[in-house]
Amino acid sequence: MKRPDDIAAAVEALKSGKLVLLPTETVYGLAADAGDPVAVAAIFEAKGRPRFNPLISHVASLAQAERLAVFDDRARALAEAFWPGPLTLVLPVKDREAISDLARAGLETTAIRVPAHPLARAVLEAVDRPIVAPSANRSGRPSPTSFQDAVEETGDAAAVALDGGDCPVGLESTVVAVLDAVRLLRPGAVTRAQIETVVGPLAEAQDDAKRSPGRLSLHYAPDAPVRINAAAPRHGEAYLAFGEPGPFSLSPTGDLREAAANLFRMLREADRTKPAGIAVAPIPAEGLGEAINDRLKRAAGFVG
Ligand code: TXA
Ligand code: MG
């Protein structure tokens, strides 16, 4: 946990248009004031992120979120069920000043979430404005889930870096659009089944690159090529095991939560051994496995 003066330094930096490395329960984010186009532009620059890929605004409460975006009954029910926590809602934007055009990539919708991490919450409560925070990796690379990995990825761009230790969830938030229909745009830490418990069956995501651009390219990729659904490693490959022990076992006991928490860190650790490739054991498709397999498919260069 950080000392109060570190939190104050982060708040001060955000208010003066600077970037902050911010831990959340999912992954580390590179944060800036959503209403400051110069600061938001610096995020795109630091990540090498295409400007058509919109950012998620993070806020302290549902009440604050309702001033920024339009919530209907379905959106409110989802927020009440899963906030604070790893669910992002894509909703019609209400306050176009507080969430700048650049943060929304010019869309009339905005992505918004209330994170659960105590450090993120302390900062958001003190700063009292929406804070965009994409995962702190450079574009296309695995998201950082440790302080060290976050600093290595984009630390140079940040005026303040808050050390929250390892991110407990390890996978990004689930992104759900609540517009005409309720659609799953990105599987994540909150499972499809959990969401359907609240709003019933989800519509399939539209194949619309502009609406969920993060989902269409090689993404989450280490330097070594990734081979998925691999029963065993080939010569020269590092092996991410599942349900058995090993130097890079995602979960020796076959626990999906543990595998999610370890996924990005182990991809990075395996990559550091400079293997010919990284082979990954088959991961069951149910529950959190949907999000894990989504990230692995993209890391391997398959468009899902
Ligand atoms: O867990 C998370 O969500 C992390 C932590 C730091 O909060 N953040 C994160 O942000 O993963 P980022 O920027 O890496 O991913 C945001 C995703 C992208 O796929 C983006 O395309 C989508 O959300 N997104 C943002 N605004 C959108 C919108 N208006 N419509 C559709 N998709 C949107
Ligand atoms: Mg990302």
Short mmCIF file of C-alpha atoms and ligand atoms in Angstrom, two decimals:
data_model
loop_
_atom_site.label_atom_id
_atom_site.label_comp_id
_atom_site.label_asym_id
_atom_site.label_seq_id
_atom_site.Cartn_x
_atom_site.Cartn_y
_atom_site.Cartn_z
CA MET A 1 0.00 0.00 0.00
CA LYS A 2 1.20 3.49 -0.80
CA ARG A 3 1.76 6.36 1.57
CA PRO A 4 -0.84 9.16 1.36
CA ASP A 5 1.73 11.53 -0.15
CA ASP A 6 2.21 9.18 -3.11
CA ILE A 7 -1.53 9.28 -3.75
CA ALA A 8 -1.45 13.08 -3.42
CA ALA A 9 1.41 13.25 -5.94
CA ALA A 10 -0.58 11.10 -8.39
CA VAL A 11 -3.65 13.31 -7.97
CA GLU A 12 -1.59 16.46 -8.44
CA ALA A 13 0.04 15.02 -11.58
CA LEU A 14 -3.34 14.07 -13.10
CA LYS A 15 -4.78 17.50 -12.33
CA SER A 16 -1.82 19.18 -14.03
CA GLY A 17 -2.15 17.16 -17.25
CA LYS A 18 0.56 14.57 -16.56
CA LEU A 19 0.43 10.78 -16.88
CA VAL A 20 0.37 8.32 -13.96
CA LEU A 21 0.99 4.56 -13.79
CA LEU A 22 -2.03 3.36 -11.86
CA PRO A 23 -2.61 -0.16 -10.52
CA THR A 24 -6.10 -1.62 -10.89
CA GLU A 25 -7.43 -5.04 -9.89
CA THR A 26 -7.19 -6.18 -13.54
CA VAL A 27 -3.95 -4.76 -15.01
CA TYR A 28 -1.85 -1.60 -14.63
CA GLY A 29 -3.18 1.43 -16.50
CA LEU A 30 -1.47 4.50 -17.94
CA ALA A 31 -3.76 7.23 -16.62
CA ALA A 32 -4.64 10.81 -17.57
CA ASP A 33 -7.49 13.31 -17.18
CA ALA A 34 -10.11 12.25 -19.77
CA GLY A 35 -11.06 15.88 -20.37
CA ASP A 36 -7.53 17.05 -21.19
CA PRO A 37 -6.86 16.36 -24.88
CA VAL A 38 -3.14 17.10 -24.59
CA ALA A 39 -2.74 14.59 -21.76
CA VAL A 40 -4.85 12.02 -23.62
CA ALA A 41 -2.75 12.53 -26.75
CA ALA A 42 0.35 11.81 -24.66
CA ILE A 43 -1.15 8.41 -23.74
CA PHE A 44 -1.68 7.48 -27.41
CA GLU A 45 1.88 8.62 -28.09
CA ALA A 46 3.44 6.65 -25.19
CA LYS A 47 1.57 3.45 -26.12
CA GLY A 48 1.98 3.81 -29.88
CA ARG A 49 -1.76 3.28 -29.94
CA PRO A 50 -3.85 4.03 -33.04
CA ARG A 51 -6.04 7.04 -32.36
CA PHE A 52 -9.18 5.30 -33.59
CA ASN A 53 -9.03 2.98 -30.55
CA PRO A 54 -11.07 4.66 -27.76
CA LEU A 55 -10.13 4.61 -24.05
CA ILE A 56 -11.97 3.58 -20.89
CA SER A 57 -12.85 6.31 -18.39
CA HIS A 58 -12.44 5.31 -14.76
CA VAL A 59 -14.56 6.94 -12.06
CA ALA A 60 -15.09 6.58 -8.30
CA SER A 61 -18.81 5.79 -8.24
CA LEU A 62 -21.96 4.97 -10.18
CA ALA A 63 -23.30 8.43 -9.26
CA GLN A 64 -20.30 10.05 -10.95
CA ALA A 65 -20.64 7.73 -13.96
CA GLU A 66 -24.30 8.73 -14.37
CA ARG A 67 -23.26 12.35 -14.86
CA LEU A 68 -20.99 11.30 -17.74
CA ALA A 69 -22.98 8.67 -19.66
CA VAL A 70 -26.60 7.60 -20.21
CA PHE A 71 -27.65 4.64 -18.05
CA ASP A 72 -30.85 2.74 -18.76
CA ASP A 73 -32.24 0.06 -16.42
CA ARG A 74 -30.03 -2.65 -17.92
CA ALA A 75 -26.86 -0.58 -17.54
CA ARG A 76 -27.75 0.38 -13.97
CA ALA A 77 -28.45 -3.24 -13.05
CA LEU A 78 -25.05 -4.30 -14.43
CA ALA A 79 -23.27 -1.46 -12.63
CA GLU A 80 -25.01 -2.30 -9.35
CA ALA A 81 -24.10 -5.98 -9.71
CA PHE A 82 -20.42 -5.61 -10.66
CA TRP A 83 -19.09 -2.18 -9.60
CA PRO A 84 -16.64 -1.57 -8.15
CA GLY A 85 -15.04 -4.28 -10.26
CA PRO A 86 -13.78 -5.50 -13.63
CA LEU A 87 -16.75 -4.61 -15.85
CA THR A 88 -16.64 -1.81 -18.44
CA LEU A 89 -19.90 -0.46 -19.88
CA VAL A 90 -20.08 1.19 -23.32
CA LEU A 91 -22.91 3.74 -23.17
CA PRO A 92 -24.08 6.89 -24.96
CA VAL A 93 -21.89 9.78 -23.84
CA LYS A 94 -23.54 12.60 -21.87
CA ASP A 95 -20.67 14.94 -20.91
CA ARG A 96 -18.52 15.54 -24.00
CA GLU A 97 -16.25 17.98 -22.17
CA ALA A 98 -15.31 15.74 -19.26
CA ILE A 99 -14.62 12.88 -21.70
CA SER A 100 -12.83 14.49 -24.62
CA ASP A 101 -13.34 13.56 -28.28
CA LEU A 102 -9.87 12.07 -28.38
CA ALA A 103 -10.61 9.81 -25.38
CA ARG A 104 -13.71 8.55 -27.22
CA ALA A 105 -11.96 8.40 -30.60
CA GLY A 106 -14.77 10.63 -31.84
CA LEU A 107 -17.54 8.15 -31.00
CA GLU A 108 -20.89 9.16 -29.50
CA THR A 109 -20.45 6.36 -26.95
CA THR A 110 -18.01 6.08 -24.08
CA ALA A 111 -16.54 3.18 -22.12
CA ILE A 112 -16.69 3.60 -18.36
CA ARG A 113 -15.90 1.60 -15.23
CA VAL A 114 -15.47 1.87 -11.45
CA PRO A 115 -12.36 -0.11 -10.51
CA ALA A 116 -12.08 -2.01 -7.21
CA HIS A 117 -8.38 -1.57 -6.47
CA PRO A 118 -7.92 0.49 -3.26
CA LEU A 119 -5.13 2.66 -4.76
CA ALA A 120 -7.12 3.38 -7.92
CA ARG A 121 -10.16 4.21 -5.81
CA ALA A 122 -8.21 6.54 -3.53
CA VAL A 123 -6.88 8.44 -6.55
CA LEU A 124 -10.24 8.60 -8.32
CA GLU A 125 -12.06 9.82 -5.22
CA ALA A 126 -9.51 12.57 -4.67
CA VAL A 127 -9.23 13.71 -8.30
CA ASP A 128 -13.02 13.74 -8.80
CA ARG A 129 -12.99 13.66 -12.59
CA PRO A 130 -12.97 10.84 -15.17
CA ILE A 131 -9.55 9.33 -15.71
CA VAL A 132 -8.76 7.41 -18.88
CA ALA A 133 -6.44 4.46 -18.30
CA PRO A 134 -5.68 2.01 -21.07
CA SER A 135 -3.55 -0.97 -20.11
CA ALA A 136 -0.03 0.38 -19.59
CA ASN A 137 1.62 -1.79 -22.25
CA ARG A 138 2.91 -0.44 -25.52
CA SER A 139 0.25 -1.17 -28.17
CA GLY A 140 0.07 -4.84 -29.20
CA ARG A 141 2.03 -6.21 -26.22
CA PRO A 142 0.81 -8.17 -23.17
CA SER A 143 -0.81 -6.01 -20.48
CA PRO A 144 1.41 -5.40 -17.43
CA THR A 145 0.22 -7.09 -14.23
CA SER A 146 3.20 -6.21 -12.02
CA PHE A 147 4.65 -2.81 -11.09
CA GLN A 148 7.98 -3.72 -12.67
CA ASP A 149 6.38 -4.76 -15.98
CA ALA A 150 4.33 -1.55 -16.07
CA VAL A 151 7.42 0.60 -15.48
CA GLU A 152 9.27 -1.30 -18.19
CA GLU A 153 6.46 -0.77 -20.72
CA THR A 154 5.52 2.90 -20.37
CA GLY A 155 7.14 4.12 -17.14
CA ASP A 156 9.18 6.72 -19.03
CA ALA A 157 6.00 8.58 -19.97
CA ALA A 158 4.61 8.73 -16.43
CA ALA A 159 5.28 11.59 -13.99
CA VAL A 160 4.22 9.39 -11.05
CA ALA A 161 4.13 5.58 -10.80
CA LEU A 162 2.08 3.98 -8.01
CA ASP A 163 3.23 0.55 -6.86
CA GLY A 164 0.22 -1.62 -6.05
CA GLY A 165 2.08 -4.93 -6.26
CA ASP A 166 0.71 -7.67 -8.51
CA CYS A 167 -2.77 -7.19 -9.99
CA PRO A 168 -5.04 -9.81 -8.40
CA VAL A 169 -7.21 -10.51 -11.48
CA GLY A 170 -4.53 -10.30 -14.18
CA LEU A 171 -6.93 -10.04 -17.16
CA GLU A 172 -8.62 -6.88 -18.42
CA SER A 173 -12.19 -5.92 -17.63
CA THR A 174 -15.08 -7.37 -19.56
CA VAL A 175 -16.41 -4.79 -22.05
CA VAL A 176 -20.19 -4.80 -22.54
CA ALA A 177 -22.09 -2.36 -24.77
CA VAL A 178 -25.53 -1.40 -23.50
CA LEU A 179 -27.01 0.37 -26.53
CA ASP A 180 -29.82 -1.02 -28.69
CA ALA A 181 -28.87 -4.52 -27.52
CA VAL A 182 -26.53 -5.70 -24.76
CA ARG A 183 -23.40 -7.00 -26.45
CA LEU A 184 -20.16 -8.57 -25.22
CA LEU A 185 -17.37 -6.61 -26.95
CA ARG A 186 -14.47 -8.11 -25.03
CA PRO A 187 -14.63 -11.18 -22.76
CA GLY A 188 -12.86 -10.51 -19.48
CA ALA A 189 -12.73 -10.94 -15.76
CA VAL A 190 -16.51 -10.94 -15.29
CA THR A 191 -17.76 -14.00 -17.16
CA ARG A 192 -20.49 -14.16 -19.80
CA ALA A 193 -22.57 -16.32 -17.45
CA GLN A 194 -22.32 -13.74 -14.66
CA ILE A 195 -23.52 -10.99 -17.00
CA GLU A 196 -26.37 -13.10 -18.39
CA THR A 197 -27.56 -13.70 -14.83
CA VAL A 198 -28.32 -9.96 -14.64
CA VAL A 199 -29.50 -9.05 -18.17
CA GLY A 200 -30.37 -12.35 -19.85
CA PRO A 201 -28.83 -13.72 -23.07
CA LEU A 202 -26.29 -11.44 -24.76
CA ALA A 203 -26.44 -10.45 -28.41
CA GLU A 204 -23.38 -11.36 -30.43
CA ALA A 205 -20.83 -8.58 -30.97
CA GLN A 206 -21.21 -6.87 -34.32
CA ASP A 207 -18.26 -7.24 -36.63
CA ASP A 208 -17.50 -3.56 -36.54
CA ALA A 209 -13.83 -2.60 -36.29
CA LYS A 210 -14.66 0.98 -35.33
CA ARG A 211 -16.80 -0.03 -32.35
CA SER A 212 -14.33 -2.38 -30.70
CA PRO A 213 -11.09 -1.79 -32.54
CA GLY A 214 -8.92 -3.43 -29.88
CA ARG A 215 -10.40 -6.76 -30.87
CA LEU A 216 -9.21 -7.06 -34.46
CA SER A 217 -5.41 -7.22 -34.55
CA LEU A 218 -2.43 -9.13 -33.23
CA HIS A 219 -2.56 -8.16 -29.57
CA TYR A 220 -1.18 -9.15 -26.17
CA ALA A 221 1.81 -10.61 -28.04
CA PRO A 222 5.26 -11.34 -26.61
CA ASP A 223 8.29 -11.29 -28.95
CA ALA A 224 8.40 -15.08 -29.40
CA PRO A 225 5.67 -16.64 -31.58
CA VAL A 226 2.85 -18.19 -29.55
CA ARG A 227 1.39 -21.65 -30.31
CA ILE A 228 -1.87 -22.47 -28.53
CA ASN A 229 -3.67 -25.74 -27.65
CA ALA A 230 -0.29 -27.44 -27.44
CA ALA A 231 -0.27 -30.82 -25.68
CA ALA A 232 3.52 -30.61 -25.26
CA PRO A 233 6.39 -28.27 -26.18
CA ARG A 234 8.47 -28.78 -29.31
CA HIS A 235 12.24 -28.45 -29.32
CA GLY A 236 13.30 -24.96 -28.23
CA GLU A 237 9.84 -23.87 -27.07
CA ALA A 238 9.01 -22.60 -23.60
CA TYR A 239 5.84 -24.29 -22.30
CA LEU A 240 2.97 -22.70 -20.36
CA ALA A 241 1.38 -25.71 -18.67
CA PHE A 242 -2.13 -25.95 -17.20
CA GLY A 243 -3.24 -28.54 -14.65
CA GLU A 244 0.29 -29.86 -14.19
CA PRO A 245 3.48 -28.51 -12.65
CA GLY A 246 6.29 -26.95 -14.68
CA PRO A 247 8.60 -23.95 -14.78
CA PHE A 248 5.79 -21.85 -16.30
CA SER A 249 2.64 -23.52 -15.02
CA LEU A 250 -0.38 -21.20 -15.36
CA SER A 251 -2.04 -23.28 -12.65
CA PRO A 252 -0.67 -26.63 -11.46
CA THR A 253 -4.13 -27.52 -10.12
CA GLY A 254 -6.05 -26.38 -13.22
CA ASP A 255 -7.65 -23.35 -11.57
CA LEU A 256 -8.83 -20.76 -14.14
CA ARG A 257 -8.64 -17.84 -11.71
CA GLU A 258 -5.02 -18.63 -10.96
CA ALA A 259 -4.28 -19.08 -14.67
CA ALA A 260 -5.82 -15.68 -15.48
CA ALA A 261 -3.73 -14.01 -12.78
CA ASN A 262 -0.53 -15.63 -14.10
CA LEU A 263 -1.14 -15.40 -17.86
CA PHE A 264 0.49 -12.12 -18.91
CA ARG A 265 3.31 -12.33 -16.35
CA MET A 266 4.24 -15.85 -17.48
CA LEU A 267 4.09 -14.92 -21.17
CA ARG A 268 6.63 -12.21 -20.34
CA GLU A 269 8.77 -14.50 -18.16
CA ALA A 270 8.83 -17.20 -20.84
CA ASP A 271 9.67 -14.56 -23.45
CA ARG A 272 12.69 -13.41 -21.42
CA THR A 273 14.30 -16.84 -21.85
CA LYS A 274 14.42 -16.05 -25.63
CA PRO A 275 12.77 -19.31 -26.68
CA ALA A 276 12.16 -20.37 -30.30
CA GLY A 277 8.47 -20.08 -29.42
CA ILE A 278 6.01 -20.21 -26.54
CA ALA A 279 3.63 -23.18 -26.53
CA VAL A 280 0.54 -22.98 -24.33
CA ALA A 281 -1.48 -25.94 -23.03
CA PRO A 282 -5.19 -26.18 -23.91
CA ILE A 283 -7.34 -24.10 -21.55
CA PRO A 284 -10.99 -25.09 -20.95
CA ALA A 285 -13.45 -22.75 -22.68
CA GLU A 286 -15.92 -22.23 -19.84
CA GLY A 287 -16.07 -19.38 -17.31
CA LEU A 288 -12.90 -17.29 -17.20
CA GLY A 289 -11.50 -19.64 -19.85
CA GLU A 290 -13.37 -17.64 -22.52
CA ALA A 291 -11.32 -14.53 -21.74
CA ILE A 292 -8.05 -16.46 -21.34
CA ASN A 293 -8.55 -18.16 -24.72
CA ASP A 294 -9.48 -14.82 -26.31
CA ARG A 295 -6.17 -13.29 -25.19
CA LEU A 296 -4.19 -16.37 -26.23
CA LYS A 297 -5.76 -16.47 -29.70
CA ARG A 298 -4.81 -12.85 -30.23
CA ALA A 299 -1.30 -13.35 -28.81
CA ALA A 300 -0.92 -16.17 -31.35
CA GLY A 301 -2.10 -13.88 -34.17
CA PHE A 302 -5.46 -15.53 -34.82
CA VAL A 303 -8.27 -13.07 -35.33
CA GLY A 304 -11.12 -14.43 -33.19
O1 TXA B 1 -9.19 -3.78 -17.17
C1 TXA B 1 -9.18 -2.84 -17.97
O2 TXA B 1 -10.18 -2.53 -18.63
C2 TXA B 1 -7.87 -2.03 -18.10
C3 TXA B 1 -7.62 -1.33 -16.76
C4 TXA B 1 -6.39 -0.44 -16.78
O3 TXA B 1 -8.77 -0.60 -16.40
N1 TXA B 1 -7.95 -1.11 -19.19
C5 TXA B 1 -7.96 -1.52 -20.48
O4 TXA B 1 -8.02 -0.50 -21.41
O5 TXA B 1 -7.93 -2.70 -20.82
P1 TXA B 1 -7.64 -0.69 -22.95
O6 TXA B 1 -7.61 0.69 -23.49
O7 TXA B 1 -6.42 -1.50 -23.07
O8 TXA B 1 -8.87 -1.43 -23.55
C6 TXA B 1 -10.08 -0.73 -23.75
C7 TXA B 1 -10.98 -1.52 -24.67
C8 TXA B 1 -10.48 -1.49 -26.10
O9 TXA B 1 -10.69 -2.76 -26.68
C9 TXA B 1 -11.38 -0.43 -26.75
O10 TXA B 1 -11.52 -0.63 -28.13
C10 TXA B 1 -12.68 -0.64 -26.00
O11 TXA B 1 -12.28 -0.90 -24.67
N2 TXA B 1 -13.53 0.58 -26.02
C11 TXA B 1 -13.30 1.76 -25.40
N3 TXA B 1 -14.26 2.66 -25.70
C12 TXA B 1 -15.13 2.03 -26.52
C13 TXA B 1 -16.35 2.42 -27.19
N4 TXA B 1 -16.85 3.64 -27.06
N5 TXA B 1 -16.94 1.50 -27.95
C14 TXA B 1 -16.43 0.23 -28.07
N6 TXA B 1 -15.30 -0.18 -27.49
C15 TXA B 1 -14.65 0.69 -26.72
MG MG B 2 -5.02 -2.95 -23.71
#
